[in-house]
Amino acid sequence: MAAVRPKVSYFHNSDVANFYYGPSHPMKPHRLALAHQLVLAYELQHEMECFVPHPASIDELTRFHAEDYIKFLMKINPDTTTELSKQMQKYNVGFVGQYDCPVFEGILPFCQLYTGGSTEGAAKLNSGAADICVNWSGGLHHAKKAEASGFCYINDVVLAILELLKRHPRVLYIDIDIHHGDGVEEAFYLTDRVMTVSFHKYGDFFPGTGDLKDVGEKVG
């Protein structure tokens, strides 16, 4: 009996590659366009269903993130840094070359684009329309409920997990980035519905969290 091929859904919005963190910043969204070109070069698009995800709405973002933080991201741009300087410190957003999370044009639209791919993928998994979902633009696992961190402003991973929890009693999240997935772990630290497993470099290395002894609190 022939094996049943898994149903793979691929999410890519070409606009996500058009944003720029600034000179010398290691985060380069344009690399997403290069990754997509590799998909096309290997003709992988014929092996999966391809979708252009919708930008995540403000309501979707506030399923996890604080409303005041989202309002700040709506307002902040290179022309409003003086006006919003105190809020920039509060939310860990700063100037290019001084902060991991700099102010650049279109922060929130950028976040909405990559988050939409992750939450749509989770919805496909929930409905059974897909067995595997791919969103190369997602995985920004450092963002906190009301704080940017480590190049990440919106935590699409947390929002995708919340979508999965609508249908599934528990979710296992495996993170293989060299940096600890601290934002995701923190979001679900007190619940037994999400288990976070992070394989990362630990010690004198960003973000400095992720000790083996960190196993959750209360029912988590």
mmCIF file with all atom_site columns, N, CA and C in Angstrom, residues 12-22 27-34 36-37 52 104-111 113-114 137:
data_model
loop_
_atom_site.group_PDB
_atom_site.id
_atom_site.type_symbol
_atom_site.label_atom_id
_atom_site.label_alt_id
_atom_site.label_comp_id
_atom_site.label_asym_id
_atom_site.label_entity_id
_atom_site.label_seq_id
_atom_site.pdbx_PDB_ins_code
_atom_site.Cartn_x
_atom_site.Cartn_y
_atom_site.Cartn_z
_atom_site.occupancy
_atom_site.B_iso_or_equiv
_atom_site.pdbx_formal_charge
_atom_site.auth_seq_id
_atom_site.auth_comp_id
_atom_site.auth_asym_id
_atom_site.auth_atom_id
_atom_site.pdbx_PDB_model_num
ATOM 1  N N  . HIS A 1 12  ? 3.453  32.666 1.643  1.00 0.00 ? 12  HIS A N  1
ATOM 2  C CA . HIS A 1 12  ? 4.452  33.689 1.290  1.00 0.00 ? 12  HIS A CA 1
ATOM 3  C C  . HIS A 1 12  ? 3.756  34.921 0.729  1.00 0.00 ? 12  HIS A C  1
ATOM 4  N N  . ASN A 1 13  ? 4.051  36.068 1.331  1.00 0.00 ? 13  ASN A N  1
ATOM 5  C CA . ASN A 1 13  ? 3.593  37.353 0.807  1.00 0.00 ? 13  ASN A CA 1
ATOM 6  C C  . ASN A 1 13  ? 4.835  38.128 0.395  1.00 0.00 ? 13  ASN A C  1
ATOM 7  N N  . SER A 1 14  ? 4.979  38.418 -0.887 1.00 0.00 ? 14  SER A N  1
ATOM 8  C CA . SER A 1 14  ? 6.201  39.037 -1.401 1.00 0.00 ? 14  SER A CA 1
ATOM 9  C C  . SER A 1 14  ? 6.494  40.394 -0.764 1.00 0.00 ? 14  SER A C  1
ATOM 10 N N  . ASP A 1 15  ? 5.467  41.059 -0.244 1.00 0.00 ? 15  ASP A N  1
ATOM 11 C CA . ASP A 1 15  ? 5.675  42.376 0.357  1.00 0.00 ? 15  ASP A CA 1
ATOM 12 C C  . ASP A 1 15  ? 6.526  42.321 1.626  1.00 0.00 ? 15  ASP A C  1
ATOM 13 N N  . VAL A 1 16  ? 6.593  41.156 2.279  1.00 0.00 ? 16  VAL A N  1
ATOM 14 C CA . VAL A 1 16  ? 7.304  41.062 3.549  1.00 0.00 ? 16  VAL A CA 1
ATOM 15 C C  . VAL A 1 16  ? 8.804  41.291 3.374  1.00 0.00 ? 16  VAL A C  1
ATOM 16 N N  . ALA A 1 17  ? 9.302  41.116 2.154  1.00 0.00 ? 17  ALA A N  1
ATOM 17 C CA . ALA A 1 17  ? 10.737 41.293 1.904  1.00 0.00 ? 17  ALA A CA 1
ATOM 18 C C  . ALA A 1 17  ? 11.123 42.744 1.650  1.00 0.00 ? 17  ALA A C  1
ATOM 19 N N  . ASN A 1 18  ? 10.146 43.644 1.632  1.00 0.00 ? 18  ASN A N  1
ATOM 20 C CA . ASN A 1 18  ? 10.413 45.035 1.248  1.00 0.00 ? 18  ASN A CA 1
ATOM 21 C C  . ASN A 1 18  ? 10.745 45.949 2.421  1.00 0.00 ? 18  ASN A C  1
ATOM 22 N N  . PHE A 1 19  ? 10.858 45.407 3.617  1.00 0.00 ? 19  PHE A N  1
ATOM 23 C CA . PHE A 1 19  ? 11.114 46.239 4.795  1.00 0.00 ? 19  PHE A CA 1
ATOM 24 C C  . PHE A 1 19  ? 12.605 46.215 5.139  1.00 0.00 ? 19  PHE A C  1
ATOM 25 N N  . TYR A 1 20  ? 13.048 47.292 5.796  1.00 0.00 ? 20  TYR A N  1
ATOM 26 C CA . TYR A 1 20  ? 14.488 47.490 6.006  1.00 0.00 ? 20  TYR A CA 1
ATOM 27 C C  . TYR A 1 20  ? 14.748 47.950 7.429  1.00 0.00 ? 20  TYR A C  1
ATOM 28 N N  . TYR A 1 21  ? 15.460 47.125 8.188  1.00 0.00 ? 21  TYR A N  1
ATOM 29 C CA . TYR A 1 21  ? 15.778 47.447 9.575  1.00 0.00 ? 21  TYR A CA 1
ATOM 30 C C  . TYR A 1 21  ? 16.822 48.556 9.699  1.00 0.00 ? 21  TYR A C  1
ATOM 31 N N  . GLY A 1 22  ? 17.555 48.806 8.641  1.00 0.00 ? 22  GLY A N  1
ATOM 32 C CA . GLY A 1 22  ? 18.566 49.856 8.684  1.00 0.00 ? 22  GLY A CA 1
ATOM 33 C C  . GLY A 1 22  ? 19.952 49.325 8.376  1.00 0.00 ? 22  GLY A C  1
ATOM 34 N N  . MET A 1 27  ? 19.336 41.770 10.768 1.00 0.00 ? 27  MET A N  1
ATOM 35 C CA . MET A 1 27  ? 18.032 41.287 10.305 1.00 0.00 ? 27  MET A CA 1
ATOM 36 C C  . MET A 1 27  ? 17.767 41.842 8.908  1.00 0.00 ? 27  MET A C  1
ATOM 37 N N  . LYS A 1 28  ? 17.666 40.956 7.926  1.00 0.00 ? 28  LYS A N  1
ATOM 38 C CA . LYS A 1 28  ? 17.513 41.364 6.530  1.00 0.00 ? 28  LYS A CA 1
ATOM 39 C C  . LYS A 1 28  ? 16.262 40.710 5.925  1.00 0.00 ? 28  LYS A C  1
ATOM 40 N N  . PRO A 1 29  ? 15.112 41.372 6.001  1.00 0.00 ? 29  PRO A N  1
ATOM 41 C CA . PRO A 1 29  ? 13.903 40.766 5.427  1.00 0.00 ? 29  PRO A CA 1
ATOM 42 C C  . PRO A 1 29  ? 14.014 40.421 3.948  1.00 0.00 ? 29  PRO A C  1
ATOM 43 N N  . HIS A 1 30  ? 14.913 41.090 3.211  1.00 0.00 ? 30  HIS A N  1
ATOM 44 C CA . HIS A 1 30  ? 15.013 40.795 1.784  1.00 0.00 ? 30  HIS A CA 1
ATOM 45 C C  . HIS A 1 30  ? 15.486 39.363 1.532  1.00 0.00 ? 30  HIS A C  1
ATOM 46 N N  . ARG A 1 31  ? 16.077 38.739 2.547  1.00 0.00 ? 31  ARG A N  1
ATOM 47 C CA . ARG A 1 31  ? 16.490 37.337 2.390  1.00 0.00 ? 31  ARG A CA 1
ATOM 48 C C  . ARG A 1 31  ? 15.290 36.417 2.205  1.00 0.00 ? 31  ARG A C  1
ATOM 49 N N  . LEU A 1 32  ? 14.114 36.870 2.641  1.00 0.00 ? 32  LEU A N  1
ATOM 50 C CA . LEU A 1 32  ? 12.915 36.072 2.427  1.00 0.00 ? 32  LEU A CA 1
ATOM 51 C C  . LEU A 1 32  ? 12.595 35.933 0.948  1.00 0.00 ? 32  LEU A C  1
ATOM 52 N N  . ALA A 1 33  ? 12.907 36.976 0.180  1.00 0.00 ? 33  ALA A N  1
ATOM 53 C CA . ALA A 1 33  ? 12.711 36.900 -1.270 1.00 0.00 ? 33  ALA A CA 1
ATOM 54 C C  . ALA A 1 33  ? 13.677 35.889 -1.884 1.00 0.00 ? 33  ALA A C  1
ATOM 55 N N  . LEU A 1 34  ? 14.899 35.837 -1.363 1.00 0.00 ? 34  LEU A N  1
ATOM 56 C CA . LEU A 1 34  ? 15.880 34.874 -1.873 1.00 0.00 ? 34  LEU A CA 1
ATOM 57 C C  . LEU A 1 34  ? 15.439 33.442 -1.557 1.00 0.00 ? 34  LEU A C  1
ATOM 58 N N  . HIS A 1 36  ? 12.396 32.433 -1.179 1.00 0.00 ? 36  HIS A N  1
ATOM 59 C CA . HIS A 1 36  ? 11.260 32.111 -2.066 1.00 0.00 ? 36  HIS A CA 1
ATOM 60 C C  . HIS A 1 36  ? 11.755 31.780 -3.472 1.00 0.00 ? 36  HIS A C  1
ATOM 61 N N  . GLN A 1 37  ? 12.778 32.462 -3.936 1.00 0.00 ? 37  GLN A N  1
ATOM 62 C CA . GLN A 1 37  ? 13.330 32.162 -5.256 1.00 0.00 ? 37  GLN A CA 1
ATOM 63 C C  . GLN A 1 37  ? 13.922 30.753 -5.308 1.00 0.00 ? 37  GLN A C  1
ATOM 64 N N  . VAL A 1 52  ? -1.071 33.257 -0.388 1.00 0.00 ? 52  VAL A N  1
ATOM 65 C CA . VAL A 1 52  ? -0.630 34.602 0.017  1.00 0.00 ? 52  VAL A CA 1
ATOM 66 C C  . VAL A 1 52  ? -1.430 34.949 1.263  1.00 0.00 ? 52  VAL A C  1
ATOM 67 N N  . PHE A 1 104 ? 11.890 51.690 12.241 1.00 0.00 ? 104 PHE A N  1
ATOM 68 C CA . PHE A 1 104 ? 12.000 51.795 10.790 1.00 0.00 ? 104 PHE A CA 1
ATOM 69 C C  . PHE A 1 104 ? 10.598 51.989 10.222 1.00 0.00 ? 104 PHE A C  1
ATOM 70 N N  . GLU A 1 105 ? 10.528 52.382 8.987  1.00 0.00 ? 105 GLU A N  1
ATOM 71 C CA . GLU A 1 105 ? 9.238  52.651 8.349  1.00 0.00 ? 105 GLU A CA 1
ATOM 72 C C  . GLU A 1 105 ? 8.462  51.358 8.155  1.00 0.00 ? 105 GLU A C  1
ATOM 73 N N  . GLY A 1 106 ? 7.237  51.326 8.696  1.00 0.00 ? 106 GLY A N  1
ATOM 74 C CA . GLY A 1 106 ? 6.357  50.188 8.460  1.00 0.00 ? 106 GLY A CA 1
ATOM 75 C C  . GLY A 1 106 ? 6.530  49.029 9.411  1.00 0.00 ? 106 GLY A C  1
ATOM 76 N N  . ILE A 1 107 ? 6.901  49.294 10.648 1.00 0.00 ? 107 ILE A N  1
ATOM 77 C CA . ILE A 1 107 ? 7.090  48.196 11.613 1.00 0.00 ? 107 ILE A CA 1
ATOM 78 C C  . ILE A 1 107 ? 5.827  47.345 11.734 1.00 0.00 ? 107 ILE A C  1
ATOM 79 N N  . LEU A 1 108 ? 4.699  47.977 11.980 1.00 0.00 ? 108 LEU A N  1
ATOM 80 C CA . LEU A 1 108 ? 3.479  47.195 12.212 1.00 0.00 ? 108 LEU A CA 1
ATOM 81 C C  . LEU A 1 108 ? 3.021  46.449 10.962 1.00 0.00 ? 108 LEU A C  1
ATOM 82 N N  . PRO A 1 109 ? 2.991  47.076 9.774  1.00 0.00 ? 109 PRO A N  1
ATOM 83 C CA . PRO A 1 109 ? 2.617  46.307 8.577  1.00 0.00 ? 109 PRO A CA 1
ATOM 84 C C  . PRO A 1 109 ? 3.532  45.105 8.336  1.00 0.00 ? 109 PRO A C  1
ATOM 85 N N  . PHE A 1 110 ? 4.820  45.271 8.613  1.00 0.00 ? 110 PHE A N  1
ATOM 86 C CA . PHE A 1 110 ? 5.754  44.151 8.493  1.00 0.00 ? 110 PHE A CA 1
ATOM 87 C C  . PHE A 1 110 ? 5.338  43.010 9.426  1.00 0.00 ? 110 PHE A C  1
ATOM 88 N N  . CYS A 1 111 ? 5.049  43.358 10.660 1.00 0.00 ? 111 CYS A N  1
ATOM 89 C CA . CYS A 1 111 ? 4.634  42.353 11.646 1.00 0.00 ? 111 CYS A CA 1
ATOM 90 C C  . CYS A 1 111 ? 3.320  41.687 11.256 1.00 0.00 ? 111 CYS A C  1
ATOM 91 N N  . LEU A 1 113 ? 2.205  41.171 8.293  1.00 0.00 ? 113 LEU A N  1
ATOM 92 C CA . LEU A 1 113 ? 2.408  40.266 7.171  1.00 0.00 ? 113 LEU A CA 1
ATOM 93 C C  . LEU A 1 113 ? 2.964  38.918 7.617  1.00 0.00 ? 113 LEU A C  1
ATOM 94 N N  . TYR A 1 114 ? 4.040  38.944 8.433  1.00 0.00 ? 114 TYR A N  1
ATOM 95 C CA . TYR A 1 114 ? 4.612  37.649 8.820  1.00 0.00 ? 114 TYR A CA 1
ATOM 96 C C  . TYR A 1 114 ? 3.711  36.900 9.800  1.00 0.00 ? 114 TYR A C  1
ATOM 97 N N  . SER A 1 137 ? 8.821  33.479 6.858  1.00 0.00 ? 137 SER A N  1
ATOM 98 C CA . SER A 1 137 ? 8.925  34.827 7.429  1.00 0.00 ? 137 SER A CA 1
ATOM 99 C C  . SER A 1 137 ? 8.609  34.858 8.916  1.00 0.00 ? 137 SER A C  1
#
